Amino acid sequence: MARHQRREVIFSRGEIENLIAEGRKVIIVDGKVLKVDPWLKYHPGGDTAILHMVGRDATDEVNALHSREARQRMNKYIIGSIKGRWENFLPPIQGGRFRTMQQQSVDVYDPSDSETSSVESRSSRSTSSLFECSQEHTSSVKHRWTKRTSSVSSLSSISSTEISKPVLSRPSHLDLRTRQEIDLDLSRYPPLDPDTQQNIILRYRQLNDEIRAAGLYQCNYTAYASEIARYLLLFSLSMLLLHLGWYGTSGLCLGFFWHLLVFTAHDAGHMGITHSFTIDTIIGILIADFLGGLSLGWWKRNHNVHHVVTNSPEHDPDIEHMPFFAVSHRFLDSLRSTYYDRIMTYDPLAKFVIRYQHYLYYPVLTLGRFNLYRLSWVYLLLGQAPKRGPAWWTRYLELAGQVVFWIWFGYFLLYRSIPTAASRILFILCSHMVTMPLHVQITLSHFGMSTSTLPPSESFPQKMLRTTMDVDCPAWMDFLHGGLQFQAVHHLYPRIPRHNLREVSKMVETFSRDTGVPYVRYGFLEGNQVVLGRLGEVARFAEIYGTVQREVGRKMAEEGLGSH
């Protein structure tokens, strides 16, 4: 009875702000107010993804990433509802600041009461303060962008002269570039006013109903028959070549086996195979941990955050690759990662590497799988895996999978089957480096797209299409890309089986025309050119930025000597 009465409570915006100011984790889903504090430590995808939804209408994110059963379980966290359309707050983890009821009653806004730590608030400085000035003079611009417009080519570059014109305070030139990129996005995409964004949301939800009615949420199990045949062929061929002593070629076949296997693990991680959390999780762990040596749990924790804060330099771990890559000039300001909970320092190593990142892009990605091992071990061994809730058992199954993997791969295959150290190194390099195209494909979908942080009024579907591109290729090549070259479509509807994404992409094109939200698709080679262009652009900016910093330092030193 008491719970039923609580659900009838109507919360005002001020009351919800007060709850968040007091440290409560409150989100809005389908007009209901959910206090999810008790669920944070149980959430199979980690607590960080939830923290990015605090103070927001998370309806579309929740529906996109969760099964019907999971959404039903959320009902026990309902404490009331709201009336009318919700205006999103900026979540505390992103630097949002909130007032208690007492502060609201006297109209006091003391940032010290609700601001996060000094380094955390710094991470949002360069964008949150720019929203108003950026929107003011772009409201009259027609928000259209042809689907094949490059995200790099039309962005005006900043010369060293332009940087040094204003006062040479450290953030001034970075803020200038940030303003330019925000302005560019605001001119390309529909306005962020409530009516426009609500129309986009309604059309997005209508499209979801159309996709479901067309049966495109149903898994195409026959497609897995041919995939399993390819898996068996590649693994068997690898073992045969290993027996014959063709170690390099054997490694290539095993690496390609891993490359293709990842796509099915991805399906399982999104519960896209059987739509059962338990069954799909077991399938995913058997593939990722037992056969590939990678942690499915780490991937899900990382990937859930990536799906809700896509391409945000401070928050999306999928673009946080310092000191090797900086896809935005904002990384030059030593941002704090809210995912890794550390400062991504723009140190001397980063200053050197970033200047050549467009040349190092492919060589670094050939070593990508080794980094995935490291991240998997950190997740499993340092207590990041869930200890309670419906996923408590996954850590133990994954640890068992890691043991099994290193026994069959490390001991029996590498140590017992390959006679010399040189042959073992050759096998390791061939098997791991051949997976590089997978890392290229993953980064291709985001590295060349917008990294601007727009106000929280931006709708989920618009943000996904603004920060993600699709890779166009003939249908016969889908097996090579796993069907996941349609990353923009996947980000809109993550639980649609990948074998159906090509069909859904045609429906997304119609959605794009109806709403005016650009849907970006490039060919594989063209997409690579866009990404290399973006990396080269940031590299050039880093060089100019370094020159200006040295000049400022020299002038300050001269002025200091002159004053004595």
XYZ file of C-alpha atoms in Angstrom:
564
model
C 0.000 0.000 0.000
C 2.798 2.410 0.951
C 4.665 1.645 -2.263
C 1.505 2.267 -4.304
C 1.041 5.622 -2.571
C 4.639 6.593 -3.290
C 4.085 5.945 -6.978
C 1.211 8.414 -6.977
C 3.443 11.246 -5.741
C 3.944 13.997 -8.313
C 7.443 15.458 -8.109
C 8.248 19.013 -9.117
C 11.504 19.865 -10.844
C 12.734 21.569 -7.670
C 12.036 18.483 -5.559
C 13.994 16.265 -7.930
C 16.851 18.783 -7.946
C 16.822 18.670 -4.146
C 17.046 14.871 -4.114
C 20.043 14.957 -6.434
C 21.654 17.744 -4.370
C 21.342 15.429 -1.364
C 23.239 12.726 -3.248
C 20.328 10.608 -4.501
C 20.583 8.979 -7.922
C 17.306 9.942 -9.620
C 16.395 9.296 -13.260
C 13.206 9.737 -15.293
C 11.828 6.843 -17.347
C 8.462 7.034 -19.149
C 7.352 9.900 -16.923
C 8.167 7.957 -13.741
C 10.702 9.074 -11.150
C 13.139 6.301 -10.219
C 15.537 6.446 -7.275
C 18.126 3.893 -8.323
C 20.699 4.198 -5.523
C 20.186 0.573 -4.367
C 20.676 -0.748 -7.915
C 24.060 0.866 -8.611
C 26.146 -1.960 -7.143
C 23.972 -4.634 -8.776
C 23.787 -3.265 -12.320
C 25.443 -5.837 -14.640
C 26.739 -3.045 -16.869
C 28.369 -1.130 -14.012
C 27.300 2.004 -12.162
C 28.933 4.582 -14.447
C 26.338 4.266 -17.206
C 23.584 4.950 -14.639
C 25.410 7.952 -13.188
C 25.401 9.584 -16.641
C 21.588 9.420 -16.622
C 21.021 11.132 -13.238
C 18.678 14.080 -13.622
C 17.820 13.131 -17.195
C 14.887 11.612 -19.008
C 16.583 8.282 -19.688
C 13.600 6.652 -21.402
C 15.223 6.126 -24.774
C 18.584 5.018 -23.374
C 16.910 2.537 -20.994
C 14.617 1.118 -23.672
C 17.435 0.836 -26.191
C 19.801 -1.079 -23.929
C 17.522 -3.210 -21.742
C 15.166 -6.121 -22.231
C 11.482 -5.915 -21.320
C 12.166 -8.047 -18.229
C 14.911 -5.698 -17.043
C 12.650 -2.692 -17.532
C 9.940 -4.378 -15.511
C 12.392 -4.997 -12.659
C 13.083 -1.273 -12.573
C 9.498 -0.621 -11.459
C 10.399 -1.356 -7.845
C 12.563 1.782 -7.819
C 9.679 4.092 -8.790
C 9.051 6.769 -6.139
C 6.624 8.942 -8.092
C 6.076 10.635 -11.422
C 6.347 13.997 -13.164
C 3.853 16.079 -15.096
C 4.557 17.378 -18.557
C 7.788 17.335 -20.537
C 11.020 16.935 -18.590
C 13.928 19.335 -19.057
C 17.189 17.472 -18.527
C 19.714 18.439 -15.901
C 23.421 18.031 -16.517
C 24.314 14.946 -14.421
C 26.648 15.476 -11.441
C 29.263 13.139 -12.958
C 29.434 15.535 -15.931
C 29.828 18.627 -13.730
C 26.158 19.420 -13.101
C 25.466 21.435 -9.939
C 22.303 21.206 -7.868
C 20.554 23.191 -5.141
C 18.769 21.937 -2.063
C 15.217 23.122 -1.354
C 16.601 25.596 1.157
C 18.939 27.085 -1.399
C 16.134 27.235 -3.957
C 13.781 28.995 -1.520
C 16.206 31.868 -0.995
C 17.433 31.726 -4.589
C 20.962 30.944 -3.488
C 23.297 29.194 -5.846
C 26.540 28.317 -4.126
C 28.678 26.232 -6.448
C 30.713 24.951 -3.530
C 27.686 23.054 -2.200
C 27.177 20.908 -5.261
C 30.289 21.136 -7.345
C 32.313 18.011 -7.789
C 35.993 17.818 -7.076
C 38.197 20.500 -8.539
C 39.614 18.278 -11.240
C 36.180 16.937 -12.117
C 34.616 20.366 -12.485
C 37.566 21.321 -14.647
C 36.687 18.547 -17.084
C 33.444 20.278 -18.027
C 34.787 23.799 -18.089
C 35.542 24.068 -21.757
C 32.098 23.163 -23.049
C 29.392 23.831 -20.505
C 30.267 27.515 -20.350
C 30.062 27.849 -24.121
C 26.492 26.652 -24.755
C 24.751 30.000 -24.514
C 27.119 31.986 -26.694
C 27.201 29.218 -29.267
C 23.456 28.925 -29.618
C 22.734 32.637 -29.763
C 23.955 33.341 -33.267
C 23.126 30.002 -34.868
C 19.388 29.837 -34.220
C 18.544 31.188 -37.657
C 20.770 28.755 -39.554
C 19.045 26.074 -41.625
C 20.008 22.786 -40.005
C 20.666 20.465 -42.915
C 23.705 18.402 -43.792
C 24.033 16.090 -46.748
C 24.814 12.570 -45.654
C 28.234 12.410 -47.268
C 29.623 15.724 -46.050
C 32.974 15.218 -44.383
C 33.099 16.002 -40.705
C 36.619 17.267 -41.155
C 36.892 19.167 -44.396
C 34.513 22.004 -43.588
C 35.914 22.687 -40.129
C 37.967 25.830 -40.351
C 41.449 25.374 -38.992
C 43.057 27.723 -36.513
C 46.426 29.143 -37.381
C 49.139 30.057 -34.889
C 48.427 33.710 -35.604
C 44.756 33.294 -34.691
C 45.701 31.488 -31.499
C 48.088 34.175 -30.367
C 45.767 37.121 -31.033
C 43.722 36.884 -27.798
C 45.122 37.041 -24.298
C 47.552 34.168 -24.018
C 45.903 32.487 -21.053
C 46.202 28.723 -21.227
C 42.592 27.786 -22.072
C 41.806 30.652 -24.470
C 42.879 29.041 -27.746
C 41.389 25.667 -26.791
C 38.088 27.350 -25.953
C 38.162 29.163 -29.283
C 38.422 25.854 -31.113
C 35.710 24.315 -28.919
C 33.351 27.191 -29.778
C 33.998 26.685 -33.462
C 33.163 22.979 -33.289
C 30.002 23.552 -31.240
C 28.892 26.250 -33.683
C 29.511 23.891 -36.579
C 27.361 21.163 -35.022
C 24.590 23.599 -34.175
C 24.536 24.762 -37.789
C 24.433 21.214 -39.207
C 21.851 19.632 -36.943
C 18.265 20.468 -35.956
C 17.764 23.114 -33.240
C 17.876 22.010 -29.611
C 14.593 23.618 -28.610
C 12.151 21.287 -26.794
C 9.574 21.069 -29.595
C 12.081 20.110 -32.292
C 13.834 17.548 -30.123
C 10.522 16.079 -28.952
C 9.428 15.596 -32.555
C 12.676 13.733 -33.254
C 12.100 11.530 -30.201
C 8.529 10.705 -31.211
C 9.604 9.808 -34.745
C 12.446 7.679 -33.328
C 10.017 5.753 -31.141
C 7.600 5.358 -34.041
C 10.423 3.898 -36.121
C 11.201 1.470 -33.297
C 7.605 0.233 -33.441
C 7.873 -0.169 -37.212
C 11.104 -2.162 -36.853
C 9.539 -4.437 -34.264
C 6.417 -4.932 -36.389
C 8.636 -5.921 -39.333
C 10.184 -8.676 -37.202
C 13.658 -7.151 -37.343
C 14.231 -7.616 -33.615
C 14.068 -11.367 -34.182
C 17.398 -13.129 -34.463
C 18.168 -14.727 -37.817
C 19.450 -18.058 -36.498
C 20.104 -19.459 -39.962
C 22.768 -16.780 -40.446
C 24.706 -18.296 -37.559
C 24.895 -21.655 -39.380
C 27.195 -20.232 -42.066
C 29.136 -18.296 -39.433
C 29.747 -21.412 -37.341
C 30.939 -23.173 -40.477
C 33.469 -20.372 -41.073
C 34.611 -20.547 -37.437
C 35.200 -24.295 -37.648
C 36.957 -24.013 -41.002
C 39.358 -21.306 -39.820
C 40.180 -22.996 -36.515
C 40.680 -26.381 -38.174
C 42.855 -24.834 -40.881
C 44.919 -23.079 -38.210
C 45.505 -26.364 -36.359
C 46.383 -28.186 -39.599
C 48.920 -25.540 -40.618
C 50.314 -25.578 -37.091
C 50.840 -29.346 -37.382
C 52.598 -28.817 -40.735
C 54.924 -26.236 -39.199
C 53.525 -23.247 -41.094
C 53.428 -21.167 -37.935
C 52.909 -17.725 -39.432
C 50.060 -18.846 -41.694
C 48.522 -20.817 -38.840
C 48.596 -17.682 -36.692
C 46.871 -15.674 -39.422
C 44.030 -18.207 -39.567
C 43.632 -18.196 -35.780
C 43.614 -14.389 -35.721
C 40.958 -14.252 -38.410
C 38.973 -16.808 -36.382
C 39.122 -14.429 -33.394
C 38.242 -11.486 -35.620
C 34.982 -13.096 -36.780
C 34.177 -14.614 -33.388
C 34.066 -11.171 -31.745
C 30.920 -10.269 -33.679
C 28.934 -13.088 -32.086
C 30.291 -12.145 -28.648
C 29.020 -8.634 -29.347
C 25.564 -10.042 -30.126
C 25.568 -11.958 -26.853
C 26.693 -8.906 -24.885
C 23.670 -7.006 -26.194
C 21.379 -9.987 -25.518
C 20.720 -10.108 -29.245
C 20.816 -13.891 -29.692
C 18.232 -15.441 -27.345
C 17.268 -12.161 -25.587
C 17.846 -13.974 -22.272
C 20.402 -12.329 -19.973
C 21.641 -15.611 -18.523
C 21.838 -17.620 -21.745
C 23.373 -14.842 -23.841
C 25.874 -14.025 -21.085
C 27.017 -17.649 -20.954
C 27.354 -17.740 -24.756
C 29.319 -14.502 -24.692
C 31.684 -15.674 -21.946
C 32.322 -18.989 -23.703
C 33.285 -17.086 -26.850
C 35.119 -14.092 -25.374
C 36.881 -15.643 -22.364
C 37.246 -19.365 -23.104
C 38.062 -19.018 -26.816
C 39.463 -15.492 -27.043
C 41.010 -14.652 -23.668
C 39.043 -11.399 -23.400
C 36.561 -10.421 -20.696
C 32.943 -10.068 -21.766
C 32.152 -8.315 -18.475
C 34.827 -5.691 -19.082
C 33.449 -5.128 -22.577
C 29.874 -4.708 -21.312
C 30.913 -2.238 -18.614
C 32.913 -0.224 -21.122
C 30.403 -0.548 -23.937
C 27.334 0.521 -21.944
C 29.036 3.797 -21.048
C 30.126 4.235 -24.668
C 26.507 3.886 -25.803
C 25.152 6.640 -23.522
C 27.967 9.221 -23.786
C 29.229 8.461 -27.283
C 32.281 10.468 -28.375
C 32.437 12.604 -25.236
C 36.147 13.251 -24.599
C 35.758 13.269 -20.808
C 33.357 10.351 -20.520
C 33.526 7.867 -23.432
C 36.278 5.269 -22.865
C 36.166 4.255 -26.541
C 37.882 7.490 -27.585
C 40.145 7.871 -24.540
C 43.451 6.567 -25.868
C 46.032 9.001 -24.556
C 48.974 9.184 -25.042
C 48.592 7.455 -28.424
C 45.526 9.107 -29.977
C 43.671 12.383 -29.489
C 40.580 12.679 -31.690
C 39.782 16.104 -30.245
C 41.880 19.137 -29.411
C 40.324 19.023 -25.931
C 42.598 16.134 -24.963
C 45.455 18.647 -25.096
C 44.021 20.171 -21.916
C 44.718 17.044 -19.802
C 41.066 16.133 -19.315
C 39.844 13.976 -16.460
C 38.250 10.700 -17.529
C 35.145 9.962 -15.482
C 35.314 6.341 -16.663
C 38.922 5.649 -15.675
C 38.769 8.168 -12.804
C 42.103 9.724 -13.662
C 43.639 12.647 -15.475
C 44.568 11.874 -19.086
C 47.763 13.885 -18.841
C 49.051 15.619 -21.931
C 52.609 14.768 -20.937
C 55.853 14.893 -22.952
C 55.217 11.425 -24.409
C 51.728 12.449 -25.573
C 53.054 15.733 -26.961
C 55.488 13.777 -29.113
C 53.196 10.919 -30.190
C 50.093 13.023 -30.951
C 52.034 15.070 -33.503
C 52.487 11.882 -35.555
C 49.279 10.052 -34.673
C 47.939 10.041 -38.241
C 51.066 8.115 -39.287
C 50.932 5.794 -36.269
C 47.210 4.991 -36.532
C 47.528 1.619 -38.265
C 50.755 0.450 -36.541
C 49.302 1.137 -33.084
C 46.055 -0.665 -33.904
C 47.966 -3.804 -34.869
C 48.794 -4.089 -31.153
C 45.242 -3.426 -30.018
C 44.493 -6.968 -28.860
C 47.326 -6.891 -26.328
C 45.720 -3.865 -24.688
C 42.394 -5.727 -24.507
C 44.108 -8.478 -22.491
C 45.356 -5.854 -20.051
C 41.939 -4.238 -19.661
C 40.319 -7.642 -19.162
C 42.747 -8.598 -16.380
C 42.310 -5.234 -14.645
C 38.542 -5.721 -14.686
C 38.601 -9.283 -13.353
C 41.475 -9.042 -10.879
C 41.001 -5.564 -9.394
C 37.389 -5.912 -8.301
C 35.566 -4.106 -11.113
C 33.318 -7.091 -11.899
C 29.883 -7.240 -10.170
C 29.895 -8.973 -6.789
C 26.140 -8.922 -6.210
C 22.936 -8.882 -8.193
C 21.966 -10.982 -11.221
C 25.512 -10.930 -12.643
C 27.416 -11.948 -9.458
C 28.368 -15.316 -10.964
C 29.857 -13.971 -14.179
C 33.221 -13.054 -12.624
C 33.856 -16.647 -11.532
C 32.882 -18.054 -14.913
C 35.106 -15.498 -16.628
C 38.069 -16.326 -14.368
C 37.573 -19.982 -15.234
C 37.455 -18.994 -18.906
C 40.741 -17.105 -18.601
C 42.419 -20.136 -17.034
C 41.100 -22.431 -19.765
C 42.199 -20.005 -22.502
C 45.762 -19.681 -21.276
C 46.009 -23.438 -20.821
C 44.931 -24.291 -24.364
C 46.488 -21.268 -26.073
C 49.461 -20.435 -23.868
C 50.546 -23.897 -22.764
C 49.351 -26.492 -25.276
C 49.434 -24.392 -28.435
C 52.305 -21.938 -27.920
C 54.594 -23.852 -25.570
C 53.994 -27.484 -26.455
C 53.193 -27.245 -30.190
C 55.731 -24.659 -31.391
C 59.371 -25.658 -30.923
C 61.341 -22.393 -30.949
C 61.034 -18.989 -29.347
C 61.309 -17.260 -32.738
C 58.427 -19.334 -34.142
C 56.339 -18.598 -31.063
C 56.879 -14.860 -31.461
C 55.994 -15.121 -35.154
C 52.796 -16.994 -34.304
C 51.785 -14.481 -31.617
C 52.412 -11.483 -33.852
C 50.590 -12.959 -36.858
C 47.584 -14.111 -34.829
C 47.226 -10.821 -32.968
C 48.141 -8.289 -35.636
C 45.736 -9.732 -38.214
C 42.856 -8.597 -35.971
C 43.832 -4.973 -36.734
C 40.972 -4.423 -39.275
C 38.498 -5.034 -36.454
C 40.046 -2.202 -34.422
C 40.046 0.000 -37.518
C 36.359 -0.688 -38.077
C 35.464 0.121 -34.465
C 37.407 3.381 -34.408
C 36.315 4.295 -37.932
C 32.707 4.704 -36.831
C 33.530 7.396 -34.271
C 37.001 8.934 -34.664
C 35.902 11.063 -37.610
C 32.618 12.240 -36.093
C 31.695 15.058 -33.741
C 33.210 15.158 -30.253
C 31.394 18.313 -29.204
C 29.450 18.292 -25.952
C 26.099 19.929 -26.664
C 23.561 20.898 -23.979
C 21.590 18.088 -22.268
C 18.497 19.065 -24.248
C 19.871 17.142 -27.249
C 17.822 14.008 -27.843
C 19.301 10.513 -27.732
C 18.705 9.733 -31.454
C 20.192 13.023 -32.631
C 23.278 12.525 -30.468
C 23.794 8.994 -31.764
C 23.654 10.101 -35.420
C 25.849 13.123 -34.703
C 28.621 11.063 -33.160
C 28.501 7.863 -35.251
C 28.943 7.019 -38.924
C 28.098 3.926 -40.943
C 30.557 2.226 -43.282
C 29.083 1.436 -46.680
C 30.103 -1.790 -48.397
C 28.594 -4.447 -50.680
C 26.341 -7.001 -48.980
C 28.742 -9.851 -49.790
C 31.332 -8.200 -47.513
C 29.069 -8.199 -44.470
C 30.778 -11.316 -43.129
C 34.092 -9.432 -42.967
C 32.571 -6.523 -41.043
C 30.205 -8.772 -39.120
C 27.277 -6.566 -40.117
C 28.482 -4.102 -37.491
C 29.691 -1.604 -40.073
C 26.215 -0.113 -39.542
C 27.287 1.421 -36.255
C 24.981 4.444 -36.481
C 21.988 2.135 -36.831
C 23.356 -0.060 -34.056
C 23.696 2.939 -31.729
C 20.100 3.936 -32.370
C 18.800 0.406 -31.682
C 21.556 -1.611 -29.943
C 19.500 -4.755 -29.397
C 18.621 -5.336 -33.044
C 20.525 -8.433 -34.253
C 23.409 -7.355 -36.481
C 22.239 -9.510 -39.388
C 19.220 -7.200 -39.680
C 21.063 -3.881 -39.511
C 21.417 -3.511 -43.289
C 17.629 -3.706 -43.685
C 17.069 -1.267 -40.815
C 19.546 1.193 -42.362
C 17.056 1.851 -45.176
C 14.447 2.796 -42.576
C 16.943 5.075 -40.817
C 17.517 6.920 -44.092
C 13.804 7.725 -44.143
C 13.985 8.800 -40.477
C 16.875 11.110 -41.362
C 14.917 12.755 -44.176
C 11.815 13.135 -41.997
C 13.620 14.738 -39.066
C 16.502 16.580 -40.744
C 19.066 14.741 -38.604
C 21.959 13.838 -40.932
C 22.747 10.139 -41.317
C 26.409 9.841 -42.305
C 27.662 6.928 -44.421
C 31.084 6.562 -46.008
C 32.735 3.869 -48.025
C 35.489 2.003 -46.167
C 38.334 3.822 -47.923
C 36.572 7.175 -47.702
C 35.928 6.611 -43.997
C 39.618 5.881 -43.438
C 40.487 9.151 -45.172
C 38.101 11.047 -42.880
C 39.607 9.500 -39.745
C 43.192 10.106 -40.877
C 42.174 13.661 -41.728
C 40.795 14.182 -38.228
C 43.907 12.740 -36.588
C 46.121 14.878 -38.814
C 44.086 17.966 -38.008
C 44.487 17.467 -34.256
C 48.182 16.705 -34.777
C 48.670 20.013 -36.565
C 46.750 21.833 -33.863
C 48.941 20.155 -31.211
C 52.050 21.390 -33.017
C 50.701 24.947 -33.151
C 49.574 24.705 -29.545
C 53.059 23.602 -28.496
C 54.670 26.454 -30.413
C 52.424 28.998 -28.714
C 53.071 27.498 -25.282
C 56.827 27.712 -25.799
C 56.517 31.295 -27.016
C 54.405 32.278 -24.029
C 56.892 30.608 -21.703
C 59.782 32.435 -23.340
C 58.061 35.826 -23.080
C 57.127 35.249 -19.458
C 60.710 34.277 -18.682
C 61.999 37.435 -20.393
C 59.505 39.608 -18.532
C 60.512 37.947 -15.277
C 64.192 38.647 -15.913
C 63.393 42.197 -16.976
C 61.523 42.945 -13.786
C 64.659 42.178 -11.792
